[in-house]
mmCIF file of C-alpha atoms in Angstrom:
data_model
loop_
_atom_site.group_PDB
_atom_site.id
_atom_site.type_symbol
_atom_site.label_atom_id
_atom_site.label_comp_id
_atom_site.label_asym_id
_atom_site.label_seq_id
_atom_site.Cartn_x
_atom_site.Cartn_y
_atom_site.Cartn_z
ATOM 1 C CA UNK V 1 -6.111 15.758 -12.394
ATOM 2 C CA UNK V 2 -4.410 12.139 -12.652
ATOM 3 C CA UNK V 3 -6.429 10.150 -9.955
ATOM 4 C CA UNK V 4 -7.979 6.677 -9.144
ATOM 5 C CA UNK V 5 -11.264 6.887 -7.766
ATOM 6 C CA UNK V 6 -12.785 4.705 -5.726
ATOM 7 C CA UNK V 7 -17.251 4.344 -5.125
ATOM 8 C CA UNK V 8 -18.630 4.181 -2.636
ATOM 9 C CA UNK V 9 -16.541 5.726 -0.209
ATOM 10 C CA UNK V 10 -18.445 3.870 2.531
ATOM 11 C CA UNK V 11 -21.032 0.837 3.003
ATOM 12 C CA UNK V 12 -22.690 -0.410 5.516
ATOM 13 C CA UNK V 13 -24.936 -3.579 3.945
ATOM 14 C CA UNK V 14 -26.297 -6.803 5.284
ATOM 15 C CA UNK V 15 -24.653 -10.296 4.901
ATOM 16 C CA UNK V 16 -24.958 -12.254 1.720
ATOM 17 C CA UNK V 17 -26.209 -9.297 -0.143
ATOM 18 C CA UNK V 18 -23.815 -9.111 -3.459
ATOM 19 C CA UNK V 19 -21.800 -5.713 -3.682
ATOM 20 C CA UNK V 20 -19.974 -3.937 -6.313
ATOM 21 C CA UNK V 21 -16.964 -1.577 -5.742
ATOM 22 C CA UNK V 22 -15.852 0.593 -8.326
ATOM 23 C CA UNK V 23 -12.844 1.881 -8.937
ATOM 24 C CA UNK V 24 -11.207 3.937 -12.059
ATOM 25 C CA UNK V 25 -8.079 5.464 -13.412
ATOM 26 C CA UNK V 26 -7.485 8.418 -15.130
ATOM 27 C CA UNK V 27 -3.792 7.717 -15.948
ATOM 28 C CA UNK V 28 -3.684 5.145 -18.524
ATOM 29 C CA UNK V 29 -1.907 2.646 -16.520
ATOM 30 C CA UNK V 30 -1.399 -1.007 -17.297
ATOM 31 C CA UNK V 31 -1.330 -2.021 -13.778
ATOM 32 C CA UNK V 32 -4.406 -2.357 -11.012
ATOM 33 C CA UNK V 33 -4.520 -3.721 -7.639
ATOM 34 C CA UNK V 34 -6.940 -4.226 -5.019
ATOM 35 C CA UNK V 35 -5.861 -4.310 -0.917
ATOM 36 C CA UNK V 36 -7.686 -4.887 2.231
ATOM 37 C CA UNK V 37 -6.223 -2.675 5.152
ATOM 38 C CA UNK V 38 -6.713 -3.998 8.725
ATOM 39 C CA UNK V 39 -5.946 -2.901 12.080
ATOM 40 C CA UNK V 40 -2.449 -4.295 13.080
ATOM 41 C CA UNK V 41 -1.715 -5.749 9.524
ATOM 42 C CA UNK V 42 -1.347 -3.672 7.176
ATOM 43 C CA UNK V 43 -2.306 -3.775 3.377
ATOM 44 C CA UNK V 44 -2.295 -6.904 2.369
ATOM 45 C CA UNK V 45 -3.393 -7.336 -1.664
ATOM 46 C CA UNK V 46 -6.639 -9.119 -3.201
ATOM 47 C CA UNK V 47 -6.307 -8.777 -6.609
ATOM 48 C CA UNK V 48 -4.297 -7.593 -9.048
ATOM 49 C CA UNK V 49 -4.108 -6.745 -13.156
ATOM 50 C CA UNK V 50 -1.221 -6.334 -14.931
ATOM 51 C CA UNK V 51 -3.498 -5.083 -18.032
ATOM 52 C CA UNK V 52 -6.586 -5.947 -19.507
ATOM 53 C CA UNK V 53 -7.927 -9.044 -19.193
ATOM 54 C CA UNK V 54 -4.757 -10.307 -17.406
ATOM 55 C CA UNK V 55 -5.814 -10.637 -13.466
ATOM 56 C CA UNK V 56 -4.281 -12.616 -10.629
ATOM 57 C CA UNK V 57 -5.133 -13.637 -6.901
ATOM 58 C CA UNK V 58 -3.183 -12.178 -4.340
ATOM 59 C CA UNK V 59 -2.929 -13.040 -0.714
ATOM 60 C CA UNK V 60 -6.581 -12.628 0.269
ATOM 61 C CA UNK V 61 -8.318 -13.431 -2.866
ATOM 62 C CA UNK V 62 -10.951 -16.131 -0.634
ATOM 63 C CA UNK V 63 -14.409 -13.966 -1.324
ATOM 64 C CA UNK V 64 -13.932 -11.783 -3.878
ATOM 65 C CA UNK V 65 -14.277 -11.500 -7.125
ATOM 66 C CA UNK V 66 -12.483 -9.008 -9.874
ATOM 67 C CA UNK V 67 -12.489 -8.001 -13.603
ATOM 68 C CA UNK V 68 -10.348 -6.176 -15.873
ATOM 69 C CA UNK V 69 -12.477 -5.582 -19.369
ATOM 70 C CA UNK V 70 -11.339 -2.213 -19.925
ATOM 71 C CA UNK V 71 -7.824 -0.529 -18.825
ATOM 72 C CA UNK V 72 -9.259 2.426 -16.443
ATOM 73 C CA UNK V 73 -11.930 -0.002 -14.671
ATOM 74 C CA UNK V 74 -11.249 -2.655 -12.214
ATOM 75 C CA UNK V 75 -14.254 -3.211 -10.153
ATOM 76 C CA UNK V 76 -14.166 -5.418 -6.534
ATOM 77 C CA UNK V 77 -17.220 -7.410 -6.699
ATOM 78 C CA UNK V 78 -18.707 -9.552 -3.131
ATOM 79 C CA UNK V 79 -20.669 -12.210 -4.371
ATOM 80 C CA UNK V 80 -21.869 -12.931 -0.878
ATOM 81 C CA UNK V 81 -20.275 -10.933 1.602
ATOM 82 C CA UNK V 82 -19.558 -11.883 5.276
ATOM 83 C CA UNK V 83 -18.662 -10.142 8.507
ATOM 84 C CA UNK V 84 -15.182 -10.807 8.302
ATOM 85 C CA UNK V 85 -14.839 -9.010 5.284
ATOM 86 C CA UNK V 86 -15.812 -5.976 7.082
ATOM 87 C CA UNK V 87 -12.974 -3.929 6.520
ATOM 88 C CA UNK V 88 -10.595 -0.544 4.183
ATOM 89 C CA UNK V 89 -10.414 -1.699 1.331
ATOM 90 C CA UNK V 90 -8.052 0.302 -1.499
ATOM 91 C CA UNK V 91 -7.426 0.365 -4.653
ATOM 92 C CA UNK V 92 -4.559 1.030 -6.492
ATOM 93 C CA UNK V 93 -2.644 1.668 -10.052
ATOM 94 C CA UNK V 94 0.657 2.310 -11.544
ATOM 95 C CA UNK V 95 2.315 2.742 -15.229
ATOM 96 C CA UNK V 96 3.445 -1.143 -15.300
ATOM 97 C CA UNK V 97 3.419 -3.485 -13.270
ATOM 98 C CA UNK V 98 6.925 -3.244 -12.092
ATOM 99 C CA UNK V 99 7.986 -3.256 -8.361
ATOM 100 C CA UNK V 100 10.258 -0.097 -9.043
ATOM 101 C CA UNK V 101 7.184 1.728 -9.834
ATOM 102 C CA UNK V 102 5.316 3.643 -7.318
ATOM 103 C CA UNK V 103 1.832 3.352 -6.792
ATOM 104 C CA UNK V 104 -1.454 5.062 -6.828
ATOM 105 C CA UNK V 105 -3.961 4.871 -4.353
ATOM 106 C CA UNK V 106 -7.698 5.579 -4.318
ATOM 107 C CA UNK V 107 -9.162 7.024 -1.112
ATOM 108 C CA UNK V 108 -10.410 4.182 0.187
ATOM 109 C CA UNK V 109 -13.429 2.290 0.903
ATOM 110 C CA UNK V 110 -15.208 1.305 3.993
ATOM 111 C CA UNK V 111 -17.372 -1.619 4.043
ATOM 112 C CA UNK V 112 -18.912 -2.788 6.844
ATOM 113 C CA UNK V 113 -20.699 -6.211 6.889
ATOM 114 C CA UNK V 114 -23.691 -6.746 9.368
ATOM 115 C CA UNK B 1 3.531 -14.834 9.585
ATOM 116 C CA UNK B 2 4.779 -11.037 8.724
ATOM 117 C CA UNK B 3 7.422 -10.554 6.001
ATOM 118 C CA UNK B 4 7.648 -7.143 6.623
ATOM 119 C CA UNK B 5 7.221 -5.426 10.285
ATOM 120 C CA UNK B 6 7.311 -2.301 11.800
ATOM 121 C CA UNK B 7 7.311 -3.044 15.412
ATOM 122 C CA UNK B 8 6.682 0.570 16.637
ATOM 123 C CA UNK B 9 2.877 1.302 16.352
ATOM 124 C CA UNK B 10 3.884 4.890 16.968
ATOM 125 C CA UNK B 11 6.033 7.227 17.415
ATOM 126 C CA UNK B 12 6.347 10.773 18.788
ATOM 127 C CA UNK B 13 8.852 13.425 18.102
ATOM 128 C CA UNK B 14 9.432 17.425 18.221
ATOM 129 C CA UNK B 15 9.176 19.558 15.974
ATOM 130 C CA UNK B 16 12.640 20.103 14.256
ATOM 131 C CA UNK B 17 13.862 16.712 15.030
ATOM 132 C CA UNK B 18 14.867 14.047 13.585
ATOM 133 C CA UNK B 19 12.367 10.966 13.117
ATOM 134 C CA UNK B 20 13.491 7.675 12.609
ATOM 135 C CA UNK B 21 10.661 4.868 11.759
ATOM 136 C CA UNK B 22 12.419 1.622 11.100
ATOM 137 C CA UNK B 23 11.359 -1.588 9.272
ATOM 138 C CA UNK B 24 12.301 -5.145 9.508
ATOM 139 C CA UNK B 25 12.106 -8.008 7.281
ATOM 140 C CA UNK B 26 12.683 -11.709 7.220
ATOM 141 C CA UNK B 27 12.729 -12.739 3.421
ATOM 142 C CA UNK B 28 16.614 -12.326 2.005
ATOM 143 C CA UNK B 29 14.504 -12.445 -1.569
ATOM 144 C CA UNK B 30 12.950 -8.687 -1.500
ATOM 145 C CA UNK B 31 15.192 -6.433 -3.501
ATOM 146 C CA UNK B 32 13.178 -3.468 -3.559
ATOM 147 C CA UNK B 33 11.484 -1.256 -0.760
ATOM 148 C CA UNK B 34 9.095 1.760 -0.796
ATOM 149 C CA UNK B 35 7.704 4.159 2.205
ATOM 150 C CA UNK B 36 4.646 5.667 1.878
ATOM 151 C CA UNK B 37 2.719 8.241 3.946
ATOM 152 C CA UNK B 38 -0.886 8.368 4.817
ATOM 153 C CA UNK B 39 -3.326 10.864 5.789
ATOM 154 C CA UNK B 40 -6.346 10.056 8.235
ATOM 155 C CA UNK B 41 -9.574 9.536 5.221
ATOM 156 C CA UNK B 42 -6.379 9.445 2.397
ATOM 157 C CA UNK B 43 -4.943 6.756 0.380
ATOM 158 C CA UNK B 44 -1.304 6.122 0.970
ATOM 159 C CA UNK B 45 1.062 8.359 -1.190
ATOM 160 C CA UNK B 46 4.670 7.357 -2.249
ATOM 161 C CA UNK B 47 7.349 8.960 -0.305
ATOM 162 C CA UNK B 48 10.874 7.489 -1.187
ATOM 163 C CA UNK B 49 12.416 4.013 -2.456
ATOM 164 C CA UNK B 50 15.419 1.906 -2.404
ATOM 165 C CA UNK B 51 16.734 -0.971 -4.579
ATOM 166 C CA UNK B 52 18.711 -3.271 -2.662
ATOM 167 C CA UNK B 53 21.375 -2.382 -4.470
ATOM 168 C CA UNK B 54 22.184 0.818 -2.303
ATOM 169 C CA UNK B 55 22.158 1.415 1.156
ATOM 170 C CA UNK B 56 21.242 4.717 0.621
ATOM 171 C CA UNK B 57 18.651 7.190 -0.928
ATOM 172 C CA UNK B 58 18.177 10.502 0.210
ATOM 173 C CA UNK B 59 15.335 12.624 -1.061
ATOM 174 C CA UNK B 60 15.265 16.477 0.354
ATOM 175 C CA UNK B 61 14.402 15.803 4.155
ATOM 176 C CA UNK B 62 13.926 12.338 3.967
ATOM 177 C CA UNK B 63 16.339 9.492 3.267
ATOM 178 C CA UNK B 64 15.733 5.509 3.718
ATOM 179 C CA UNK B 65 18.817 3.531 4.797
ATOM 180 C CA UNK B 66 18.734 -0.264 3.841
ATOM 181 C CA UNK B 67 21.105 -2.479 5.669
ATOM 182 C CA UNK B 68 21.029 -6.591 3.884
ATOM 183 C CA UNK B 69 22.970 -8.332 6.482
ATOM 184 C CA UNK B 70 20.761 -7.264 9.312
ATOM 185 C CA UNK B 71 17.564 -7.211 7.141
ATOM 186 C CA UNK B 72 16.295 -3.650 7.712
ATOM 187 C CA UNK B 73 15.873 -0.155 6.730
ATOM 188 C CA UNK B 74 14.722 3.232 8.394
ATOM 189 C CA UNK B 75 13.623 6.195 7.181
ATOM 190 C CA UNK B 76 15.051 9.684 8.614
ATOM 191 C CA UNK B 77 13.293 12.780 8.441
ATOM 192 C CA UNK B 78 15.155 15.782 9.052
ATOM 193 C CA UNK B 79 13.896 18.265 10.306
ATOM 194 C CA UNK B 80 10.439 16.605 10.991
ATOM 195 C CA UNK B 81 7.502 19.871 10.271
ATOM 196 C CA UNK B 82 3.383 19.156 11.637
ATOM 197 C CA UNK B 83 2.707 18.262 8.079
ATOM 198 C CA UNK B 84 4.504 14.971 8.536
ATOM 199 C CA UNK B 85 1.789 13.918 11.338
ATOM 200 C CA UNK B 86 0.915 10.920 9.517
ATOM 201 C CA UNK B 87 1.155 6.847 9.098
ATOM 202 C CA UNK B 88 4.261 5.476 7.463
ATOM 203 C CA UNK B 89 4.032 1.687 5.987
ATOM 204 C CA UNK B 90 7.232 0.209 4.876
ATOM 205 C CA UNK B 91 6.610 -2.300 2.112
ATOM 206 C CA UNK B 92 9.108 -4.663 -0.130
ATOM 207 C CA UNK B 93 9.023 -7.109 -2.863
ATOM 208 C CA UNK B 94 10.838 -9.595 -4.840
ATOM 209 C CA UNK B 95 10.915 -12.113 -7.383
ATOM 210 C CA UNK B 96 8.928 -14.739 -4.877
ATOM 211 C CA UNK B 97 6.056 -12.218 -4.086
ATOM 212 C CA UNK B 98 5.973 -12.057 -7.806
ATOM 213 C CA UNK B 99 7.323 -8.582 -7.579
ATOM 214 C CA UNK B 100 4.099 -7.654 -5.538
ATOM 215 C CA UNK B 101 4.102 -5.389 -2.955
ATOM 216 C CA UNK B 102 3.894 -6.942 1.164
ATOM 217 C CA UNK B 103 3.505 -4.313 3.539
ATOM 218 C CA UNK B 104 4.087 -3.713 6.868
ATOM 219 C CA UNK B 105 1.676 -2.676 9.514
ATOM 220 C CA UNK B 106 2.604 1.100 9.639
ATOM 221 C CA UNK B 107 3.695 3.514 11.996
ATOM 222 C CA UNK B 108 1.717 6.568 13.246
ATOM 223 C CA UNK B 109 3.885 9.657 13.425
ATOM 224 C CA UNK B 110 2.761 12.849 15.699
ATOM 225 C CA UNK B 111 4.826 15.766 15.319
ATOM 226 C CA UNK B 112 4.732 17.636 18.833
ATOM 227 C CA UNK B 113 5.120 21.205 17.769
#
C-alpha cells in the first residue's frame, strides 16, 4: 500500500530535549515536505526536498532541522525544542516537485512541548 | 499576512445539498490551486485542482470554480452525502512561492443528515 508514514504519532517531551521525527515513503517520490498545522492558520511548510540531498527552508524553518540522505527518508529533527513549537506537524511527498502534482500526506504528528 | 483565506471557519449544510466553501486570495502570481479534504486523526487527501488557466474543473460531485479578476475560487459539492463531514483547505502556488504550496486555514464541513 503506497503510503508516507510518519513516527511517533504523538509526543509529549520536555523543553530543550532534542527530538527526532521520522517520516518515510513507500512511493519512490522525488519530492518531500514538512508542515506545521495550527489552529486558525493552516499548514504552513518547514522544509522541503526536491530529491536527495537537495533541501530548502520554507516559511517556518526557525528551529528545525531536516535531512534528505536517502529518497524514502526525510526525518524532522528539534535540536532544542520550545513551547511554541508545540504543535501538528505533517509530512508530505509527491512524484516531483511540481505544483500540478498532488500531494501525499502522513497522518500526522503531535508534539507537545512542556 | 494570509495569501490564501477561507473566511468561513465552518459551514453546515443538508444532506442532498449543495455545499459551497469558497477561497480568497491576494497574490495575482498563484496559477495553480488544489482542495483537499481532511479527516479528524487523517492527513489531508487531494480532492480536485485547477490551473489558472480555466475557470472550471468538475470532477463527479465536486467542481472548483476559479474566477482571476476577483481573486477567488469555490468548490461545489453536489449532492453533499455524511461522508463529506470533513475540513476543506484551499491552497495555491506560483512562481514567487517557488511553486510551493500556501494554504489556507480550512473550513469544517458537517453534513446534517
Amino acid at each position: 500500500e503506497a503510503q508516507v508514514t510518519q513516527n511517533p504519532r504523538y509526543l509529549i517531551t520536555v523543553t530543550g530535549k532534542k527530538l527526532t521525527v521520522t517520516c518515510s515513503q513507500n512511493m519512490n517520490h522525488e519530492y518531500m515536505s514538512w508542515y506545521r498545522q495550527d489552529p486558525g492558520l493552516g499548514l504552513r511548510q518547514i522544509y522541503y526536498s526536491m530529491n536527495v540531498e537537495v533541501t530548502d527552508k520554507g516559511d517556518v524553518p526557525e528551529g528545525y532541522k531536516v535531512s534528505r540522505k536517502e529518497k524514502r527518508n526525510f526525518p524532522l529533527i528539534l535540536e532544542s525544542p520550545s513551547p511554541n513549537q508545540t504543535s501538528l506537524y505533517f509530512c508530505a511527498s509527491s512524484l516531483r516537485g511540481q505544483n500540478n502534482q498532488p500531494q501525499h500526506f502522513g497522518d500526522g504528528t503531535r508534539l507537545s512541548i512542556l | 499576512d494570509q495569501q490564501v483565506k477561507q473566511n468561513s471557519p465552518s459551514l453546515s449544510v443538508q444532506e442532498g445539498r449543495i455545499s459551497i466553501l469558497n477561497c480568497d486570495y491576494t497574490n495575482s502570481m498563484f496559477d495553480y490551486f488544489l482542495w483537499y479534504k481532511k479527516y479528524p486523526a487523517e492527513g489531508p487527501t487531494f480532492l480536485i485542482s485547477i490551473s489558472s488557466i480555466k475557470d472550471k474543473n468538475e470532477d463527479g460531485r465536486f467542481t472548483v470554480f476559479l474566477n482571476k479578476s476577483a481573486k477567488h475560487l469555490s468548490l461545489h459539492i453536489v449532492p453533499s452525502q455524511p461522508g463529506d463531514s470533513a475540513v476543506y483547505f484551499c491552497a495555491a502556488s506560483g512562481w514567487d512561492s517557488n511553486y510551493q504550496l500556501i494554504w489556507g486555514a480550512g473550513t469544517k464541513l458537517i453534513i446534517k443528515p
